[in-house]
């Protein structure tokens, strides 16, 4: 059975999820960070696309740190910014250069 997370529409839910997942990354729990970032990015893709894009970048960062370079490059190639946040675009480019 395939489990697809439901869309989350709670105010502040995406930002809280990002903070939690970022803590996983900072504590070296890279596999958990990657998994939860992927799940949360799907969860918020419609209700909060800007945070979903940030979560995908965090997922890619965890993948790079785990040595999953080709997988991270595929994720980053499909990534599109949800807002005009140049900081996210710069992060994406930095992650791509790290993976290459």
Tab-separated table of N, CA, C and O in Angstrom:
chain	number	residue	atom	x	y	z
A	1	UNK	N	0.841	-1.174	0.000
A	1	UNK	CA	0.000	0.000	0.000
A	1	UNK	C	0.889	1.242	0.000
A	1	UNK	O	1.833	1.352	0.768
A	2	UNK	N	0.587	2.157	-0.851
A	2	UNK	CA	1.343	3.402	-0.966
A	2	UNK	C	0.758	4.446	-0.031
A	2	UNK	O	-0.438	4.697	-0.040
A	3	UNK	N	1.614	5.034	0.790
A	3	UNK	CA	1.163	6.090	1.702
A	3	UNK	C	1.555	7.438	1.148
A	3	UNK	O	2.725	7.692	0.886
A	4	UNK	N	0.587	8.302	0.953
A	4	UNK	CA	0.833	9.643	0.466
A	4	UNK	C	0.406	10.616	1.555
A	4	UNK	O	-0.734	10.586	2.011
A	5	UNK	N	1.336	11.462	2.009
A	5	UNK	CA	0.965	12.397	3.068
A	5	UNK	C	-0.118	13.358	2.613
A	5	UNK	O	-0.158	13.770	1.462
A	6	UNK	N	-0.996	13.667	3.516
A	6	UNK	CA	-2.054	14.637	3.226
A	6	UNK	C	-1.475	16.041	3.232
A	6	UNK	O	-0.474	16.313	3.874
A	7	UNK	N	-2.139	16.911	2.532
A	7	UNK	CA	-1.737	18.320	2.529
A	7	UNK	C	-1.940	18.906	3.913
A	7	UNK	O	-2.935	18.663	4.573
A	8	UNK	N	-0.975	19.681	4.364
A	8	UNK	CA	-1.039	20.313	5.677
A	8	UNK	C	-1.342	21.786	5.493
A	8	UNK	O	-0.637	22.483	4.791
A	9	UNK	N	-2.389	22.250	6.140
A	9	UNK	CA	-2.782	23.654	5.998
A	9	UNK	C	-2.696	24.418	7.316
A	9	UNK	O	-3.181	25.540	7.413
A	10	UNK	N	-2.063	23.825	8.341
A	10	UNK	CA	-1.931	24.527	9.622
A	10	UNK	C	-1.044	25.758	9.461
A	10	UNK	O	0.005	25.685	8.826
A	11	UNK	N	-1.437	26.900	10.028
A	11	UNK	CA	-0.579	28.078	9.955
A	11	UNK	C	0.730	27.815	10.705
A	11	UNK	O	0.733	27.337	11.817
A	12	UNK	N	1.834	28.123	10.062
A	12	UNK	CA	3.133	27.937	10.685
A	12	UNK	C	3.623	26.504	10.663
A	12	UNK	O	4.723	26.224	11.136
A	13	UNK	N	2.838	25.589	10.153
A	13	UNK	CA	3.213	24.179	10.141
A	13	UNK	C	4.461	23.906	9.319
A	13	UNK	O	5.315	23.121	9.728
A	14	UNK	N	4.580	24.547	8.178
A	14	UNK	CA	5.729	24.316	7.311
A	14	UNK	C	7.005	24.835	7.954
A	14	UNK	O	8.046	24.170	7.922
A	15	UNK	N	6.937	26.001	8.543
A	15	UNK	CA	8.117	26.578	9.180
A	15	UNK	C	8.545	25.734	10.385
A	15	UNK	O	9.732	25.498	10.593
A	16	UNK	N	7.593	25.268	11.156
A	16	UNK	CA	7.902	24.414	12.308
A	16	UNK	C	8.522	23.099	11.854
A	16	UNK	O	9.483	22.614	12.462
A	17	UNK	N	7.987	22.534	10.784
A	17	UNK	CA	8.546	21.292	10.246
A	17	UNK	C	9.978	21.517	9.787
A	17	UNK	O	10.863	20.700	10.055
A	18	UNK	N	10.218	22.630	9.103
A	18	UNK	CA	11.566	22.931	8.624
A	18	UNK	C	12.545	23.041	9.797
A	18	UNK	O	13.640	22.475	9.749
A	19	UNK	N	12.153	23.745	10.842
A	19	UNK	CA	13.027	23.903	12.009
A	19	UNK	C	13.363	22.556	12.634
A	19	UNK	O	14.502	22.297	13.015
A	20	UNK	N	12.360	21.691	12.756
A	20	UNK	CA	12.577	20.361	13.318
A	20	UNK	C	13.558	19.563	12.448
A	20	UNK	O	14.503	18.952	12.959
A	21	UNK	N	13.335	19.586	11.151
A	21	UNK	CA	14.166	18.807	10.234
A	21	UNK	C	15.580	19.387	10.168
A	21	UNK	O	16.569	18.644	10.088
A	22	UNK	N	15.687	20.688	10.252
A	22	UNK	CA	17.005	21.326	10.282
A	22	UNK	C	17.782	20.889	11.535
A	22	UNK	O	18.995	20.679	11.479
A	23	UNK	N	17.075	20.726	12.650
A	23	UNK	CA	17.714	20.231	13.876
A	23	UNK	C	18.244	18.814	13.680
A	23	UNK	O	19.328	18.486	14.165
A	24	UNK	N	17.498	17.980	12.977
A	24	UNK	CA	17.980	16.632	12.670
A	24	UNK	C	19.291	16.706	11.902
A	24	UNK	O	20.243	15.973	12.198
A	25	UNK	N	19.345	17.591	10.922
A	25	UNK	CA	20.567	17.755	10.125
A	25	UNK	C	21.721	18.207	11.005
A	25	UNK	O	22.822	17.653	10.942
A	26	UNK	N	21.475	19.190	11.846
A	26	UNK	CA	22.527	19.738	12.694
A	26	UNK	C	23.039	18.723	13.712
A	26	UNK	O	24.189	18.808	14.138
A	27	UNK	N	22.206	17.766	14.082
A	27	UNK	CA	22.615	16.733	15.029
A	27	UNK	C	23.169	15.490	14.322
A	27	UNK	O	23.402	14.468	14.971
A	28	UNK	N	23.339	15.585	13.013
A	28	UNK	CA	23.951	14.485	12.268
A	28	UNK	C	23.030	13.333	11.945
A	28	UNK	O	23.498	12.282	11.508
A	29	UNK	N	21.747	13.511	12.125
A	29	UNK	CA	20.778	12.471	11.800
A	29	UNK	C	20.358	12.640	10.335
A	29	UNK	O	19.223	13.014	10.019
A	30	UNK	N	21.300	12.363	9.448
A	30	UNK	CA	21.141	12.706	8.037
A	30	UNK	C	20.070	11.878	7.333
A	30	UNK	O	19.313	12.414	6.520
A	31	UNK	N	20.000	10.582	7.621
A	31	UNK	CA	18.987	9.748	6.975
A	31	UNK	C	17.581	10.193	7.389
A	31	UNK	O	16.685	10.305	6.537
A	32	UNK	N	17.401	10.466	8.681
A	32	UNK	CA	16.097	10.943	9.160
A	32	UNK	C	15.768	12.303	8.565
A	32	UNK	O	14.624	12.560	8.176
A	33	UNK	N	16.760	13.162	8.497
A	33	UNK	CA	16.577	14.491	7.909
A	33	UNK	C	16.109	14.369	6.463
A	33	UNK	O	15.149	15.014	6.051
A	34	UNK	N	16.800	13.541	5.698
A	34	UNK	CA	16.463	13.360	4.285
A	34	UNK	C	15.039	12.839	4.135
A	34	UNK	O	14.258	13.374	3.347
A	35	UNK	N	14.697	11.812	4.896
A	35	UNK	CA	13.368	11.196	4.812
A	35	UNK	C	12.267	12.186	5.206
A	35	UNK	O	11.271	12.331	4.509
A	36	UNK	N	12.457	12.861	6.327
A	36	UNK	CA	11.424	13.784	6.797
A	36	UNK	C	11.303	15.003	5.890
A	36	UNK	O	10.197	15.527	5.701
A	37	UNK	N	12.404	15.464	5.334
A	37	UNK	CA	12.351	16.598	4.402
A	37	UNK	C	11.569	16.220	3.151
A	37	UNK	O	10.774	17.016	2.640
A	38	UNK	N	11.782	15.020	2.657
A	38	UNK	CA	11.043	14.567	1.478
A	38	UNK	C	9.543	14.494	1.766
A	38	UNK	O	8.723	14.992	0.991
A	39	UNK	N	9.194	13.902	2.899
A	39	UNK	CA	7.784	13.780	3.277
A	39	UNK	C	7.146	15.159	3.458
A	39	UNK	O	6.059	15.430	2.940
A	40	UNK	N	7.835	16.036	4.174
A	40	UNK	CA	7.277	17.369	4.437
A	40	UNK	C	7.167	18.204	3.167
A	40	UNK	O	6.216	18.967	3.009
A	41	UNK	N	8.128	18.064	2.253
A	41	UNK	CA	8.039	18.852	1.015
A	41	UNK	C	6.801	18.456	0.218
A	41	UNK	O	6.144	19.310	-0.380
A	42	UNK	N	6.448	17.167	0.238
A	42	UNK	CA	5.213	16.735	-0.421
A	42	UNK	C	3.991	17.241	0.332
A	42	UNK	O	2.990	17.630	-0.269
A	43	UNK	N	4.095	17.236	1.633
A	43	UNK	CA	2.974	17.669	2.469
A	43	UNK	C	2.616	19.139	2.231
A	43	UNK	O	1.450	19.506	2.250
A	44	UNK	N	3.626	19.964	2.011
A	44	UNK	CA	3.407	21.409	1.885
A	44	UNK	C	3.476	21.917	0.454
A	44	UNK	O	3.438	23.118	0.232
A	45	UNK	N	3.563	21.048	-0.519
A	45	UNK	CA	3.763	21.467	-1.910
A	45	UNK	C	2.640	22.363	-2.433
A	45	UNK	O	2.883	23.241	-3.240
A	46	UNK	N	1.429	22.152	-1.962
A	46	UNK	CA	0.296	22.974	-2.421
A	46	UNK	C	-0.016	24.118	-1.469
A	46	UNK	O	-0.277	25.235	-1.903
A	47	UNK	N	0.015	23.831	-0.169
A	47	UNK	CA	-0.382	24.848	0.804
A	47	UNK	C	0.704	25.887	1.041
A	47	UNK	O	0.406	27.026	1.389
A	48	UNK	N	1.972	25.507	0.867
A	48	UNK	CA	3.065	26.439	1.122
A	48	UNK	C	4.266	26.085	0.236
A	48	UNK	O	5.266	25.531	0.715
A	49	UNK	N	4.175	26.384	-1.063
A	49	UNK	CA	5.228	25.973	-1.997
A	49	UNK	C	6.606	26.557	-1.690
A	49	UNK	O	7.620	25.923	-1.975
A	50	UNK	N	6.664	27.743	-1.107
A	50	UNK	CA	7.975	28.327	-0.787
A	50	UNK	C	8.709	27.488	0.258
A	50	UNK	O	9.906	27.220	0.124
A	51	UNK	N	7.986	27.053	1.290
A	51	UNK	CA	8.609	26.206	2.308
A	51	UNK	C	8.870	24.809	1.769
A	51	UNK	O	9.864	24.166	2.138
A	52	UNK	N	8.020	24.325	0.891
A	52	UNK	CA	8.261	23.015	0.269
A	52	UNK	C	9.578	23.040	-0.515
A	52	UNK	O	10.358	22.085	-0.459
A	53	UNK	N	9.842	24.148	-1.212
A	53	UNK	CA	11.091	24.276	-1.965
A	53	UNK	C	12.285	24.315	-1.013
A	53	UNK	O	13.330	23.709	-1.282
A	54	UNK	N	12.147	25.019	0.101
A	54	UNK	CA	13.228	25.063	1.097
A	54	UNK	C	13.490	23.670	1.677
A	54	UNK	O	14.632	23.284	1.914
A	55	UNK	N	12.428	22.921	1.908
A	55	UNK	CA	12.571	21.569	2.423
A	55	UNK	C	13.283	20.668	1.418
A	55	UNK	O	14.087	19.819	1.802
A	56	UNK	N	13.022	20.859	0.133
A	56	UNK	CA	13.723	20.081	-0.882
A	56	UNK	C	15.215	20.400	-0.878
A	56	UNK	O	16.040	19.501	-1.070
A	57	UNK	N	15.552	21.662	-0.672
A	57	UNK	CA	16.970	22.018	-0.587
A	57	UNK	C	17.629	21.367	0.625
A	57	UNK	O	18.769	20.895	0.546
A	58	UNK	N	16.915	21.322	1.729
A	58	UNK	CA	17.445	20.666	2.920
A	58	UNK	C	17.607	19.165	2.672
A	58	UNK	O	18.595	18.561	3.094
A	59	UNK	N	16.674	18.585	1.962
A	59	UNK	CA	16.775	17.177	1.585
A	59	UNK	C	18.024	16.947	0.731
A	59	UNK	O	18.777	15.999	0.970
A	60	UNK	N	18.251	17.813	-0.237
A	60	UNK	CA	19.428	17.681	-1.098
A	60	UNK	C	20.713	17.830	-0.293
A	60	UNK	O	21.686	17.099	-0.519
A	61	UNK	N	20.721	18.756	0.659
A	61	UNK	CA	21.906	18.957	1.495
A	61	UNK	C	22.212	17.699	2.308
A	61	UNK	O	23.377	17.291	2.431
A	62	UNK	N	21.176	17.069	2.837
A	62	UNK	CA	21.371	15.831	3.587
A	62	UNK	C	21.891	14.727	2.670
A	62	UNK	O	22.775	13.946	3.058
A	63	UNK	N	21.372	14.663	1.456
A	63	UNK	CA	21.823	13.654	0.504
A	63	UNK	C	23.301	13.842	0.168
A	63	UNK	O	24.054	12.865	0.110
A	64	UNK	N	23.700	15.074	-0.030
A	64	UNK	CA	25.106	15.362	-0.341
A	64	UNK	C	25.980	14.949	0.840
A	64	UNK	O	27.032	14.319	0.654
A	65	UNK	N	25.549	15.276	2.037
A	65	UNK	CA	26.320	14.920	3.227
A	65	UNK	C	26.420	13.411	3.412
A	65	UNK	O	27.385	12.926	4.001
A	66	UNK	N	25.450	12.682	2.903
A	66	UNK	CA	25.471	11.212	2.984
A	66	UNK	C	26.220	10.586	1.819
A	66	UNK	O	26.361	9.365	1.763
A	67	UNK	N	26.665	11.401	0.865
A	67	UNK	CA	27.389	10.870	-0.285
A	67	UNK	C	26.497	10.423	-1.425
A	67	UNK	O	26.970	9.781	-2.365
A	68	UNK	N	25.237	10.765	-1.381
A	68	UNK	CA	24.283	10.398	-2.438
A	68	UNK	C	24.276	11.496	-3.503
A	68	UNK	O	23.273	12.181	-3.725
A	69	UNK	N	25.406	11.653	-4.148
A	69	UNK	CA	25.618	12.802	-5.029
A	69	UNK	C	24.731	12.767	-6.267
A	69	UNK	O	24.133	13.783	-6.631
A	70	UNK	N	24.644	11.628	-6.942
A	70	UNK	CA	23.811	11.560	-8.146
A	70	UNK	C	22.344	11.773	-7.826
A	70	UNK	O	21.631	12.451	-8.566
A	71	UNK	N	21.892	11.208	-6.710
A	71	UNK	CA	20.493	11.401	-6.305
A	71	UNK	C	20.219	12.871	-5.989
A	71	UNK	O	19.169	13.412	-6.348
A	72	UNK	N	21.171	13.515	-5.325
A	72	UNK	CA	20.984	14.928	-4.998
A	72	UNK	C	20.957	15.777	-6.268
A	72	UNK	O	20.176	16.717	-6.373
A	73	UNK	N	21.799	15.428	-7.239
A	73	UNK	CA	21.806	16.183	-8.498
A	73	UNK	C	20.485	16.033	-9.245
A	73	UNK	O	19.992	17.001	-9.834
A	74	UNK	N	19.892	14.842	-9.202
A	74	UNK	CA	18.571	14.647	-9.839
A	74	UNK	C	17.509	15.498	-9.140
A	74	UNK	O	16.678	16.129	-9.797
A	75	UNK	N	17.542	15.511	-7.817
A	75	UNK	CA	16.587	16.318	-7.062
A	75	UNK	C	16.763	17.800	-7.374
A	75	UNK	O	15.790	18.519	-7.618
A	76	UNK	N	18.001	18.258	-7.386
A	76	UNK	CA	18.268	19.673	-7.643
A	76	UNK	C	17.926	20.074	-9.082
A	76	UNK	O	17.497	21.202	-9.323
A	77	UNK	N	18.097	19.159	-10.022
A	77	UNK	CA	17.755	19.454	-11.420
A	77	UNK	C	16.250	19.680	-11.582
A	77	UNK	O	15.823	20.480	-12.419
A	78	UNK	N	15.460	18.995	-10.767
A	78	UNK	CA	14.001	19.134	-10.846
A	78	UNK	C	13.480	20.264	-9.970
A	78	UNK	O	12.308	20.633	-10.067
A	79	UNK	N	14.337	20.827	-9.123
A	79	UNK	CA	13.915	21.865	-8.171
A	79	UNK	C	13.624	23.176	-8.892
A	79	UNK	O	14.369	23.607	-9.765
A	80	UNK	N	12.532	23.804	-8.501
A	80	UNK	CA	12.227	25.143	-9.000
A	80	UNK	C	11.851	26.021	-7.807
A	80	UNK	O	11.133	25.574	-6.904
A	81	UNK	N	12.343	27.251	-7.807
A	81	UNK	CA	12.004	28.130	-6.685
A	81	UNK	C	10.522	28.466	-6.710
A	81	UNK	O	9.933	28.665	-7.764
A	82	UNK	N	9.936	28.528	-5.542
A	82	UNK	CA	8.517	28.852	-5.434
A	82	UNK	C	8.302	30.342	-5.232
A	82	UNK	O	7.190	30.816	-5.243
A	83	UNK	N	9.383	31.067	-5.048
A	83	UNK	CA	9.290	32.511	-4.852
A	83	UNK	C	10.513	33.146	-5.502
A	83	UNK	O	11.341	32.461	-6.083
A	84	UNK	N	10.625	34.438	-5.384
A	84	UNK	CA	11.770	35.149	-5.947
A	84	UNK	C	12.920	35.243	-4.954
A	84	UNK	O	13.678	36.202	-4.970
A	85	UNK	N	13.047	34.253	-4.095
A	85	UNK	CA	14.093	34.237	-3.074
A	85	UNK	C	15.418	33.838	-3.716
A	85	UNK	O	15.654	32.667	-4.003
A	86	UNK	N	16.261	34.824	-3.955
A	86	UNK	CA	17.548	34.538	-4.583
A	86	UNK	C	18.443	33.705	-3.680
A	86	UNK	O	19.301	32.961	-4.160
A	87	UNK	N	18.242	33.804	-2.377
A	87	UNK	CA	19.026	33.000	-1.444
A	87	UNK	C	18.848	31.510	-1.691
A	87	UNK	O	19.816	30.750	-1.644
A	88	UNK	N	17.617	31.082	-1.962
A	88	UNK	CA	17.370	29.670	-2.259
A	88	UNK	C	18.040	29.257	-3.561
A	88	UNK	O	18.593	28.158	-3.657
A	89	UNK	N	18.005	30.119	-4.548
A	89	UNK	CA	18.652	29.802	-5.821
A	89	UNK	C	20.161	29.689	-5.640
A	89	UNK	O	20.791	28.779	-6.197
A	90	UNK	N	20.739	30.566	-4.843
A	90	UNK	CA	22.177	30.494	-4.570
A	90	UNK	C	22.503	29.201	-3.828
A	90	UNK	O	23.504	28.530	-4.145
A	91	UNK	N	21.674	28.825	-2.853
A	91	UNK	CA	21.885	27.559	-2.126
A	91	UNK	C	21.840	26.382	-3.085
A	91	UNK	O	22.665	25.468	-3.005
A	92	UNK	N	20.883	26.389	-3.995
A	92	UNK	CA	20.756	25.308	-4.971
A	92	UNK	C	22.036	25.197	-5.795
A	92	UNK	O	22.581	24.106	-5.989
A	93	UNK	N	22.515	26.314	-6.291
A	93	UNK	CA	23.728	26.308	-7.107
A	93	UNK	C	24.943	25.843	-6.301
A	93	UNK	O	25.794	25.092	-6.820
A	94	UNK	N	25.018	26.258	-5.047
A	94	UNK	CA	26.125	25.819	-4.183
A	94	UNK	C	26.068	24.322	-3.954
A	94	UNK	O	27.102	23.642	-3.995
A	95	UNK	N	24.875	23.786	-3.731
A	95	UNK	CA	24.733	22.345	-3.526
A	95	UNK	C	25.095	21.573	-4.789
A	95	UNK	O	25.735	20.522	-4.721
A	96	UNK	N	24.689	22.098	-5.945
A	96	UNK	CA	25.050	21.441	-7.197
A	96	UNK	C	26.562	21.416	-7.377
A	96	UNK	O	27.118	20.382	-7.780
A	97	UNK	N	27.217	22.517	-7.060
A	97	UNK	CA	28.674	22.545	-7.213
A	97	UNK	C	29.343	21.577	-6.229
A	97	UNK	O	30.312	20.905	-6.581
A	98	UNK	N	28.806	21.462	-5.022
A	98	UNK	CA	29.338	20.490	-4.059
A	98	UNK	C	29.179	19.073	-4.583
A	98	UNK	O	30.096	18.251	-4.464
A	99	UNK	N	28.019	18.771	-5.133
A	99	UNK	CA	27.743	17.419	-5.608
A	99	UNK	C	28.582	17.059	-6.825
A	99	UNK	O	28.955	15.904	-7.016
A	100	UNK	N	28.889	18.077	-7.632
A	100	UNK	CA	29.710	17.807	-8.825
A	100	UNK	C	31.177	17.674	-8.448
A	100	UNK	O	31.950	17.013	-9.057
